């Protein structure tokens, strides 16, 4: 829903990267299929199931990293720098957390390239 809310601000050459699994934080959340249909009408959009991919990576908490991975092919930032930042952010939380987030990034990137 947040992706849809800000579509009017998207540059003509911009890209929308979002999850197909919403965080339903309001009781009257609109129909997800209609929201995603509107998002996909943007000139460039990437929609991935961030929740499913994060779980596959090892932690549902990695959904934002999945989306970062999905956005990474379109960013001007180099992948190596993104991966270094993920390592710096999560290294102190232990190897399983770090590895889950690195895997989440890769799964998001692969999903975006396949969509």
N, CA, C and O atoms as a MOPAC input file, in Angstrom:
PM7 MOZYME 1SCF
protein

 N      0.82800 1    -1.18600 1     0.00000 1
 C      0.00000 1     0.00000 1     0.00000 1
 C      0.87400 1     1.25300 1     0.00000 1
 O      0.53000 1     2.24800 1    -0.63800 1
 N      2.00200 1     1.21100 1     0.71100 1
 C      2.90100 1     2.37100 1     0.73600 1
 C      3.50400 1     2.61100 1    -0.64300 1
 O      3.67500 1     3.76000 1    -1.04800 1
 N      3.82600 1     1.55100 1    -1.36400 1
 C      4.36500 1     1.72600 1    -2.71700 1
 C      3.34400 1     2.42100 1    -3.60400 1
 O      3.69800 1     3.30700 1    -4.38200 1
 N      2.10100 1     2.03200 1    -3.49500 1
 C      1.03400 1     2.64300 1    -4.27700 1
 C      0.82300 1     4.10400 1    -3.88600 1
 O      0.57800 1     4.95400 1    -4.74200 1
 N      0.91700 1     4.37900 1    -2.62100 1
 C      0.68900 1     5.73600 1    -2.10400 1
 C      1.66000 1     6.75200 1    -2.71200 1
 O      1.29700 1     7.91300 1    -2.90100 1
 N      2.86300 1     6.33700 1    -3.01200 1
 C      3.88200 1     7.27100 1    -3.48000 1
 C      4.20000 1     7.15800 1    -4.96900 1
 O      5.19000 1     7.73200 1    -5.42400 1
 N      3.39600 1     6.44200 1    -5.73000 1
 C      3.65500 1     6.29300 1    -7.15600 1
 C      3.68300 1     7.62900 1    -7.89500 1
 O      4.43800 1     7.79500 1    -8.85400 1
 N      2.87500 1     8.56400 1    -7.45700 1
 C      2.84600 1     9.87200 1    -8.13100 1
 C      4.17100 1    10.61900 1    -8.01300 1
 O      4.43800 1    11.52900 1    -8.79800 1
 N      4.99500 1    10.24800 1    -7.05300 1
 C      6.28500 1    10.90700 1    -6.85200 1
 C      7.42300 1    10.21900 1    -7.61600 1
 O      8.55200 1    10.71100 1    -7.63500 1
 N      7.12000 1     9.09500 1    -8.23500 1
 C      8.14400 1     8.33000 1    -8.93700 1
 C      8.57800 1     9.06200 1   -10.20400 1
 O      7.74600 1     9.50900 1   -10.99400 1
 N      9.87000 1     9.17400 1   -10.38200 1
 C     10.39500 1     9.78200 1   -11.60000 1
 C     10.00900 1     8.92600 1   -12.80000 1
 O      9.78400 1     7.72500 1   -12.64400 1
 N      9.92700 1     9.50400 1   -13.97400 1
 C      9.56400 1     8.71800 1   -15.15600 1
 C     10.49200 1     7.52000 1   -15.39200 1
 O     10.05800 1     6.48900 1   -15.90700 1
 N     11.76300 1     7.65600 1   -15.01500 1
 C     12.69700 1     6.54500 1   -15.18300 1
 C     12.91000 1     5.77800 1   -13.87700 1
 O     13.82300 1     4.95800 1   -13.77900 1
 N     12.06500 1     6.04400 1   -12.87100 1
 C     12.18400 1     5.38300 1   -11.57200 1
 C     11.66000 1     3.95700 1   -11.59800 1
 O     11.02500 1     3.52600 1   -12.56000 1
 N     11.93500 1     3.24700 1   -10.53700 1
 C     11.49800 1     1.86300 1   -10.41700 1
 C     10.88400 1     1.66100 1    -9.03700 1
 O     11.38700 1     2.17300 1    -8.03700 1
 N      9.80500 1     0.91900 1    -9.00000 1
 C      9.14800 1     0.56800 1    -7.74700 1
 C      9.58800 1    -0.83900 1    -7.38200 1
 O      9.47000 1    -1.75600 1    -8.19400 1
 N     10.08800 1    -1.01800 1    -6.18200 1
 C     10.45600 1    -2.33600 1    -5.67900 1
 C      9.64000 1    -2.55700 1    -4.41600 1
 O      9.73400 1    -1.78000 1    -3.46500 1
 N      8.84100 1    -3.61500 1    -4.40700 1
 C      7.96800 1    -3.84900 1    -3.26800 1
 C      7.73200 1    -5.33900 1    -3.07000 1
 O      8.09100 1    -6.17000 1    -3.90500 1
 N      7.12400 1    -5.63900 1    -1.95300 1
 C      6.80200 1    -7.02300 1    -1.62000 1
 C      5.35400 1    -7.32300 1    -1.98400 1
 O      4.48700 1    -6.45100 1    -1.91200 1
 N      5.11100 1    -8.54400 1    -2.36800 1
 C      3.74200 1    -8.97200 1    -2.66800 1
 C      2.99500 1    -9.36500 1    -1.40100 1
 O      1.78900 1    -9.60700 1    -1.43300 1
 N      3.71700 1    -9.42700 1    -0.28800 1
 C      3.08300 1    -9.77100 1     0.98800 1
 C      3.06700 1    -8.53700 1     1.86700 1
 O      4.09600 1    -8.15600 1     2.42500 1
 N      1.91300 1    -7.91000 1     1.99500 1
 C      1.84700 1    -6.64600 1     2.73500 1
 C      1.88200 1    -6.83200 1     4.24000 1
 O      1.57200 1    -7.89600 1     4.77500 1
 N      2.26600 1    -5.77200 1     4.88600 1
 C      2.14600 1    -5.67700 1     6.34400 1
 C      0.79900 1    -5.01200 1     6.58900 1
 O      0.64400 1    -3.80900 1     6.38300 1
 N     -0.15300 1    -5.78600 1     7.02100 1
 C     -1.52300 1    -5.28900 1     7.20100 1
 C     -1.63900 1    -4.62500 1     8.56800 1
 O     -1.84300 1    -5.28300 1     9.58800 1
 N     -1.50300 1    -3.31400 1     8.55800 1
 C     -1.51400 1    -2.57000 1     9.81000 1
 C     -2.79300 1    -1.75600 1    10.02200 1
 O     -2.89500 1    -0.97500 1    10.96800 1
 N     -3.75700 1    -1.95000 1     9.13500 1
 C     -5.05000 1    -1.28500 1     9.28500 1
 C     -6.14900 1    -2.31000 1     9.04000 1
 O     -5.96600 1    -3.22200 1     8.23400 1
 N     -7.27600 1    -2.18000 1     9.71000 1
 C     -8.33200 1    -3.18500 1     9.58800 1
 C     -8.99400 1    -3.22400 1     8.20300 1
 O     -9.47000 1    -4.27900 1     7.78300 1
 N     -9.03100 1    -2.11700 1     7.50300 1
 C     -9.68600 1    -2.09500 1     6.19500 1
 C     -8.66500 1    -2.04200 1     5.05600 1
 O     -8.81800 1    -1.27800 1     4.10400 1
 N     -7.63500 1    -2.86000 1     5.17100 1
 C     -6.59000 1    -2.91300 1     4.15300 1
 C     -7.22700 1    -3.25200 1     2.81000 1
 O     -8.04100 1    -4.17200 1     2.73100 1
 N     -6.86900 1    -2.52400 1     1.75500 1
 C     -7.49800 1    -2.78500 1     0.45000 1
 C     -7.08700 1    -4.13600 1    -0.12900 1
 O     -6.13400 1    -4.76300 1     0.33500 1
 N     -7.81200 1    -4.56400 1    -1.13400 1
 C     -7.54100 1    -5.82700 1    -1.80800 1
 C     -6.10800 1    -5.82700 1    -2.35200 1
 O     -5.73500 1    -4.96200 1    -3.14400 1
 N     -5.32500 1    -6.79800 1    -1.92200 1
 C     -3.90500 1    -6.84800 1    -2.28100 1
 C     -3.71300 1    -6.98600 1    -3.78400 1
 O     -2.81900 1    -6.35900 1    -4.35200 1
 N     -4.53900 1    -7.79500 1    -4.43300 1
 C     -4.39300 1    -7.97300 1    -5.87900 1
 C     -4.58700 1    -6.65800 1    -6.63300 1
 O     -3.88300 1    -6.38800 1    -7.60500 1
 N     -5.53300 1    -5.85000 1    -6.18900 1
 C     -5.76800 1    -4.56000 1    -6.84000 1
 C     -4.59900 1    -3.60000 1    -6.59400 1
 O     -4.20900 1    -2.84900 1    -7.48800 1
 N     -4.05400 1    -3.62900 1    -5.39800 1
 C     -2.89700 1    -2.78600 1    -5.08800 1
 C     -1.71100 1    -3.18300 1    -5.95900 1
 O     -1.05300 1    -2.32300 1    -6.54600 1
 N     -1.43600 1    -4.48200 1    -6.04400 1
 C     -0.29900 1    -4.95200 1    -6.83900 1
 C     -0.50800 1    -4.70500 1    -8.32900 1
 O      0.44500 1    -4.42200 1    -9.05500 1
 N     -1.74300 1    -4.81100 1    -8.77800 1
 C     -2.05300 1    -4.51600 1   -10.17200 1
 C     -1.70500 1    -3.06000 1   -10.49200 1
 O     -1.13100 1    -2.77300 1   -11.54300 1
 N     -2.05000 1    -2.15400 1    -9.59700 1
 C     -1.73600 1    -0.73600 1    -9.78400 1
 C     -0.22900 1    -0.50600 1    -9.75400 1
 O      0.29300 1     0.27200 1   -10.55300 1
 N      0.47200 1    -1.17000 1    -8.84700 1
 C      1.93400 1    -1.02900 1    -8.76700 1
 C      2.57800 1    -1.53800 1   -10.04700 1
 O      3.51200 1    -0.92300 1   -10.56200 1
 N      2.08800 1    -2.64800 1   -10.55600 1
 C      2.68300 1    -3.23300 1   -11.77200 1
 C      2.42400 1    -2.39000 1   -13.01900 1
 O      3.08300 1    -2.58500 1   -14.04000 1
 N      1.48600 1    -1.46700 1   -12.95200 1
 C      1.24300 1    -0.56200 1   -14.07800 1
 C      2.30900 1     0.53500 1   -14.16100 1
 O      2.38500 1     1.24800 1   -15.16100 1
 N      3.11800 1     0.67000 1   -13.13300 1
 C      4.22700 1     1.63300 1   -13.19200 1
 C      5.14100 1     1.21600 1   -14.34000 1
 O      5.24500 1     0.02900 1   -14.64900 1
 N      5.80300 1     2.18100 1   -14.97400 1
 C      6.67500 1     1.82900 1   -16.09900 1
 C      7.71200 1     0.75600 1   -15.76300 1
 O      8.03800 1    -0.08600 1   -16.60000 1
 N      8.22400 1     0.79200 1   -14.53900 1
 C      9.20100 1    -0.21100 1   -14.09700 1
 C      8.84200 1    -0.61600 1   -12.68100 1
 O      8.77200 1     0.22200 1   -11.78100 1
 N      8.61600 1    -1.90100 1   -12.49100 1
 C      8.31000 1    -2.37400 1   -11.13700 1
 C      8.88900 1    -3.76000 1   -10.93100 1
 O      9.00200 1    -4.55700 1   -11.86300 1
 N      9.25000 1    -4.02400 1    -9.69100 1
 C      9.72500 1    -5.33700 1    -9.26500 1
 C      8.91700 1    -5.69700 1    -8.03000 1
 O      8.93800 1    -4.98400 1    -7.02700 1
 N      8.20700 1    -6.80900 1    -8.11800 1
 C      7.39500 1    -7.27500 1    -6.99700 1
 C      7.89300 1    -8.66500 1    -6.63000 1
 O      7.86600 1    -9.58200 1    -7.45100 1
 N      8.34600 1    -8.81000 1    -5.39600 1
 C      8.84800 1   -10.10700 1    -4.91800 1
 C      8.12700 1   -10.46000 1    -3.62600 1
 O      7.62800 1    -9.58400 1    -2.91900 1
 N      8.07900 1   -11.73900 1    -3.32900 1
 C      7.48200 1   -12.19000 1    -2.07100 1
 C      8.57300 1   -12.13800 1    -1.00000 1
 O      9.22800 1   -13.14000 1    -0.71300 1
 N      8.75100 1   -10.96100 1    -0.42100 1
 C      9.83900 1   -10.74200 1     0.53700 1
 C      9.68900 1   -11.62200 1     1.76900 1
 O     10.68700 1   -12.10800 1     2.30200 1
 N      8.47700 1   -11.83200 1     2.22500 1
 C      8.27600 1   -12.66300 1     3.41800 1
 C      8.72200 1   -14.10000 1     3.15500 1
 O      9.44400 1   -14.68400 1     3.96200 1
 N      8.29700 1   -14.66600 1     2.03600 1
 C      8.66800 1   -16.04800 1     1.69100 1
 C     10.18700 1   -16.17800 1     1.52600 1
 O     10.79700 1   -17.11900 1     2.03200 1
 N     10.77700 1   -15.23300 1     0.82100 1
 C     12.22400 1   -15.30000 1     0.57200 1
 C     13.02100 1   -15.10300 1     1.85600 1
 O     14.05200 1   -15.74900 1     2.04600 1
 N     12.56400 1   -14.22800 1     2.73200 1
 C     13.24800 1   -14.02700 1     4.01200 1
 C     13.18400 1   -15.30100 1     4.85000 1
 O     14.17200 1   -15.68900 1     5.47400 1
 N     12.03100 1   -15.94400 1     4.86400 1
 C     11.90900 1   -17.21500 1     5.59500 1
 C     12.84400 1   -18.25400 1     5.00500 1
 O     13.48200 1   -19.01400 1     5.73400 1
 N     12.92400 1   -18.28400 1     3.67500 1
 C     13.83100 1   -19.22400 1     3.00500 1
 C     15.28500 1   -18.94300 1     3.37500 1
 O     16.09600 1   -19.86300 1     3.48100 1
 N     15.60200 1   -17.67200 1     3.56900 1
 C     16.96000 1   -17.28400 1     3.95200 1
 C     17.27600 1   -17.64100 1     5.40000 1
 O     18.44200 1   -17.75900 1     5.77600 1
 N     16.22900 1   -17.81200 1     6.21400 1
 C     16.46700 1   -18.21400 1     7.58900 1
 C     15.85100 1   -17.32900 1     8.64500 1
 O     15.85000 1   -17.68800 1     9.82300 1
 N     15.31700 1   -16.16100 1     8.24800 1
 C     14.67500 1   -15.28400 1     9.22600 1
 C     13.69300 1   -14.34700 1     8.53800 1
 O     14.04500 1   -13.65300 1     7.58400 1
 N     12.48100 1   -14.33300 1     9.02000 1
 C     11.45500 1   -13.45300 1     8.46500 1
 C     11.82700 1   -11.98600 1     8.65800 1
 O     11.29200 1   -11.11200 1     7.97600 1
 N     12.73200 1   -11.72100 1     9.57400 1
 C     13.16600 1   -10.34800 1     9.85100 1
 C     14.01300 1    -9.75700 1     8.71800 1
 O     14.31000 1    -8.56300 1     8.73800 1
 N     14.40000 1   -10.56000 1     7.74900 1
 C     15.27500 1   -10.09500 1     6.66800 1
 C     14.50500 1    -9.59700 1     5.44400 1
 O     15.07700 1    -9.49800 1     4.35900 1
 N     13.23800 1    -9.28900 1     5.59800 1
 C     12.44100 1    -8.86500 1     4.43900 1
 C     12.99400 1    -7.59800 1     3.78500 1
 O     12.99200 1    -7.49300 1     2.55800 1
 N     13.46100 1    -6.64900 1     4.56900 1
 C     14.02500 1    -5.43100 1     3.97700 1
 C     15.30700 1    -5.72700 1     3.20500 1
 O     15.59000 1    -5.07600 1     2.19900 1
 N     16.08000 1    -6.69900 1     3.66700 1
 C     17.30000 1    -7.07200 1     2.94900 1
 C     16.94100 1    -7.78200 1     1.64700 1
 O     17.63300 1    -7.61900 1     0.64200 1
 N     15.87200 1    -8.56300 1     1.65800 1
 C     15.37600 1    -9.16400 1     0.41500 1
 C     15.05200 1    -8.04900 1    -0.58400 1
 O     15.43700 1    -8.12500 1    -1.75100 1
 N     14.35500 1    -7.02900 1    -0.12700 1
 C     13.98800 1    -5.93000 1    -1.01700 1
 C     15.21300 1    -5.13600 1    -1.47600 1
 O     15.25300 1    -4.65700 1    -2.60900 1
 N     16.20700 1    -4.99600 1    -0.60200 1
 C     17.45500 1    -4.36100 1    -1.02200 1
 C     18.09800 1    -5.17300 1    -2.14000 1
 O     18.56500 1    -4.61100 1    -3.13000 1
 N     18.12200 1    -6.48700 1    -1.98200 1
 C     18.65900 1    -7.34900 1    -3.03600 1
 C     17.87300 1    -7.21000 1    -4.32700 1
 O     18.45400 1    -7.18100 1    -5.41200 1
 N     16.54800 1    -7.12200 1    -4.21500 1
 C     15.70400 1    -6.96700 1    -5.39900 1
 C     15.95500 1    -5.62900 1    -6.08600 1
 O     15.87800 1    -5.53300 1    -7.31100 1
 N     16.24700 1    -4.61800 1    -5.31500 1
 C     16.51900 1    -3.29100 1    -5.88000 1
 C     17.94200 1    -3.17500 1    -6.41600 1
 O     18.20800 1    -2.33600 1    -7.27700 1
 N     18.84800 1    -3.99300 1    -5.92800 1
 C     20.27800 1    -3.82100 1    -6.21600 1
 C     20.64300 1    -3.77400 1    -7.69800 1
 O     21.52600 1    -2.99400 1    -8.05400 1
 N     20.02500 1    -4.55400 1    -8.58400 1
 C     20.41300 1    -4.43700 1    -9.99700 1
 C     20.10600 1    -3.06600 1   -10.59500 1
 O     20.67500 1    -2.70900 1   -11.62600 1
 N     19.22800 1    -2.30100 1    -9.97600 1
 C     18.82600 1    -0.99700 1   -10.50000 1
 C     19.50300 1     0.17100 1    -9.79500 1
 O     19.31000 1     1.32300 1   -10.18300 1
 N     20.28700 1    -0.11100 1    -8.77300 1
 C     20.92500 1     0.95200 1    -7.99900 1
 C     22.26000 1     1.36800 1    -8.60400 1
 O     22.91700 1     0.58000 1    -9.28400 1
 N     22.65000 1     2.60200 1    -8.35200 1
 C     23.97900 1     3.04400 1    -8.79600 1
 C     25.05800 1     2.54200 1    -7.83400 1
 O     26.24300 1     2.54300 1    -8.16800 1
 N     24.64600 1     2.12000 1    -6.65500 1
 C     25.59900 1     1.58500 1    -5.68900 1
 C     26.09200 1     0.22000 1    -6.16500 1
 O     25.32900 1    -0.56800 1    -6.72500 1
 N     27.35100 1    -0.04200 1    -5.94100 1
 C     27.92100 1    -1.32500 1    -6.35200 1
 C     27.53000 1    -2.41100 1    -5.35000 1
 O     27.45800 1    -2.17600 1    -4.14400 1
 N     27.28300 1    -3.60100 1    -5.88600 1
 C     26.87500 1    -4.72200 1    -5.04700 1
 C     27.90500 1    -5.01900 1    -3.96000 1
 O     27.53300 1    -5.33500 1    -2.83000 1
 N     29.17100 1    -4.92300 1    -4.28100 1
 C     30.21100 1    -5.21400 1    -3.28800 1
 C     30.07500 1    -4.29400 1    -2.07600 1
 O     30.24600 1    -4.73600 1    -0.94000 1
 N     29.77300 1    -3.03400 1    -2.31000 1
 C     29.58900 1    -2.09200 1    -1.20500 1
 C     28.35900 1    -2.42600 1    -0.37300 1
 O     28.38600 1    -2.31600 1     0.85200 1
 N     27.28800 1    -2.83200 1    -1.03100 1
 C     26.07400 1    -3.23200 1    -0.30600 1
 C     26.35900 1    -4.45300 1     0.57100 1
 O     25.94500 1    -4.50800 1     1.72900 1
 N     27.06400 1    -5.41900 1     0.00900 1
 C     27.38300 1    -6.63000 1     0.77600 1
 C     28.30000 1    -6.32100 1     1.95700 1
 O     28.13400 1    -6.88600 1     3.03800 1
 N     29.26600 1    -5.42700 1     1.75100 1
 C     30.14800 1    -5.02000 1     2.86900 1
 C     29.32400 1    -4.37300 1     3.97900 1
 O     29.55900 1    -4.62100 1     5.16200 1
 N     28.37000 1    -3.55300 1     3.59300 1
 C     27.52900 1    -2.88900 1     4.58600 1
 C     26.68100 1    -3.89600 1     5.34500 1
 O     26.54200 1    -3.79000 1     6.56400 1
 N     26.12100 1    -4.85900 1     4.65500 1
 C     25.34600 1    -5.92000 1     5.32000 1
 C     26.23900 1    -6.65800 1     6.30200 1
 O     25.82800 1    -6.94200 1     7.42700 1
 N     27.45400 1    -6.96800 1     5.88400 1
 C     28.39300 1    -7.66500 1     6.77100 1
 C     28.70500 1    -6.82700 1     8.00200 1
 O     28.73500 1    -7.35000 1     9.11600 1
 N     28.93600 1    -5.53600 1     7.81300 1
 C     29.22900 1    -4.65900 1     8.95100 1
 C     28.04100 1    -4.56400 1     9.90700 1
 O     28.21300 1    -4.56500 1    11.12600 1
 N     26.84200 1    -4.48200 1     9.34700 1
 C     25.64700 1    -4.34500 1    10.17100 1
 C     25.32800 1    -5.59800 1    10.97900 1
 O     24.87500 1    -5.50400 1    12.12000 1
 N     25.56100 1    -6.76200 1    10.39900 1
 C     25.08700 1    -7.99800 1    11.01700 1
 C     26.18200 1    -8.89700 1    11.58500 1
 O     25.86800 1    -9.88200 1    12.25500 1
 N     27.44300 1    -8.59400 1    11.34200 1
 C     28.53300 1    -9.44000 1    11.83600 1
 C     28.47100 1    -9.60500 1    13.35200 1
 O     28.69000 1   -10.70300 1    13.86500 1
 N     28.17700 1    -8.53800 1    14.06200 1
 C     28.13900 1    -8.56700 1    15.51700 1
 C     26.97200 1    -9.35300 1    16.09200 1
 O     26.93400 1    -9.61900 1    17.29300 1
 N     26.03700 1    -9.71900 1    15.25900 1
 C     24.87000 1   -10.48300 1    15.73300 1
 C     25.04500 1   -11.98400 1    15.58100 1
 O     24.13900 1   -12.75700 1    15.89200 1
 N     26.20600 1   -12.39000 1    15.10500 1
 C     26.50300 1   -13.80800 1    14.98500 1
 C     26.44200 1   -14.29400 1    13.54300 1
 O     25.76800 1   -13.71000 1    12.69500 1
 N     27.16300 1   -15.37600 1    13.29500 1
 C     27.27100 1   -15.93000 1    11.94900 1
 C     25.92200 1   -16.33000 1    11.35100 1
 O     25.68300 1   -16.03300 1    10.18000 1
 N     25.02700 1   -16.98900 1    12.09700 1
 C     23.74100 1   -17.36600 1    11.48200 1
 C     22.92600 1   -16.15800 1    11.00300 1
 O     22.29900 1   -16.21800 1     9.94600 1
 N     22.93200 1   -15.07900 1    11.76400 1
 C     22.18300 1   -13.87900 1    11.37500 1
 C     22.82200 1   -13.23800 1    10.14600 1
 O     22.12100 1   -12.84300 1     9.21400 1
 N     24.13700 1   -13.13600 1    10.14400 1
 C     24.84600 1   -12.57200 1     9.00500 1
 C     24.57400 1   -13.39300 1     7.74600 1
 O     24.22600 1   -12.84100 1     6.70300 1
 N     24.73100 1   -14.70600 1     7.84800 1
 C     24.52500 1   -15.57700 1     6.68400 1
 C     23.09100 1   -15.51200 1     6.18000 1
 O     22.86200 1   -15.54500 1     4.97100 1
 N     22.12400 1   -15.42200 1     7.08300 1
 C     20.72000 1   -15.31800 1     6.68000 1
 C     20.48200 1   -14.03200 1     5.89500 1
 O     19.75400 1   -14.03900 1     4.90200 1
 N     21.08300 1   -12.94300 1     6.32600 1
 C     20.89400 1   -11.67400 1     5.63400 1
 C     21.60900 1   -11.64000 1     4.29100 1
 O     21.08600 1   -11.07000 1     3.33300 1
 N     22.77800 1   -12.22900 1     4.20200 1
 C     23.46600 1   -12.32200 1     2.91500 1
 C     22.66600 1   -13.18600 1     1.94100 1
 O     22.55900 1   -12.86800 1     0.75700 1
 N     22.11100 1   -14.27500 1     2.45100 1
 C     21.27400 1   -15.13500 1     1.61200 1
 C     20.00400 1   -14.39700 1     1.19500 1
 O     19.56300 1   -14.52600 1     0.05300 1
 N     19.41600 1   -13.63100 1     2.09800 1
 C     18.21900 1   -12.85800 1     1.78400 1
 C     18.49800 1   -11.87900 1     0.64100 1
 O     17.67800 1   -11.72100 1    -0.26400 1
 N     19.64300 1   -11.23500 1     0.69000 1
 C     20.03800 1   -10.31000 1    -0.37200 1
 C     20.10100 1   -11.04200 1    -1.71500 1
 O     19.54700 1   -10.57900 1    -2.71200 1
 N     20.77400 1   -12.17300 1    -1.72600 1
 C     20.93200 1   -12.94900 1    -2.97400 1
 C     19.59000 1   -13.44000 1    -3.49200 1
 O     19.33500 1   -13.38300 1    -4.69500 1
 N     18.72900 1   -13.92100 1    -2.60600 1
 C     17.41200 1   -14.39400 1    -3.02800 1
 C     16.57900 1   -13.25700 1    -3.61000 1
 O     15.87700 1   -13.45100 1    -4.60300 1
 N     16.64900 1   -12.09100 1    -3.01100 1
 C     15.92900 1   -10.94400 1    -3.53600 1
 C     16.44100 1   -10.54200 1    -4.90300 1
 O     15.65800 1   -10.24600 1    -5.80600 1
 N     17.75700 1   -10.53100 1    -5.05500 1
 C     18.36300 1   -10.16500 1    -6.34700 1
 C     17.94700 1   -11.16300 1    -7.41800 1
 O     17.55600 1   -10.76300 1    -8.51500 1
 N     18.02600 1   -12.45000 1    -7.11700 1
 C     17.63900 1   -13.47500 1    -8.09900 1
 C     16.16800 1   -13.37200 1    -8.45900 1
 O     15.80000 1   -13.54000 1    -9.62200 1
 N     15.33100 1   -13.09900 1    -7.48200 1
 C     13.89600 1   -12.95600 1    -7.75000 1
 C     13.63500 1   -11.76300 1    -8.67200 1
 O     12.80000 1   -11.83900 1    -9.57200 1
 N     14.34900 1   -10.66900 1    -8.44400 1
 C     14.15500 1    -9.47500 1    -9.27500 1
 C     14.62800 1    -9.71200 1   -10.69600 1
 O     13.97500 1    -9.28900 1   -11.65000 1
 N     15.74200 1   -10.37500 1   -10.84300 1
 C     16.27200 1   -10.63000 1   -12.17600 1
 C     15.41900 1   -11.62600 1   -12.95300 1
 O     15.42200 1   -11.64300 1   -14.18400 1
 N     14.69100 1   -12.45100 1   -12.21100 1
 C     13.80400 1   -13.42000 1   -12.85100 1
 C     12.41300 1   -12.88300 1   -13.11700 1
 O     11.61800 1   -13.52800 1   -13.79900 1
 N     12.10300 1   -11.67500 1   -12.57100 1
 C     10.75000 1   -11.14800 1   -12.75500 1
 C     10.64000 1   -10.25100 1   -13.95400 1
 O      9.56100 1    -9.73200 1   -14.23900 1

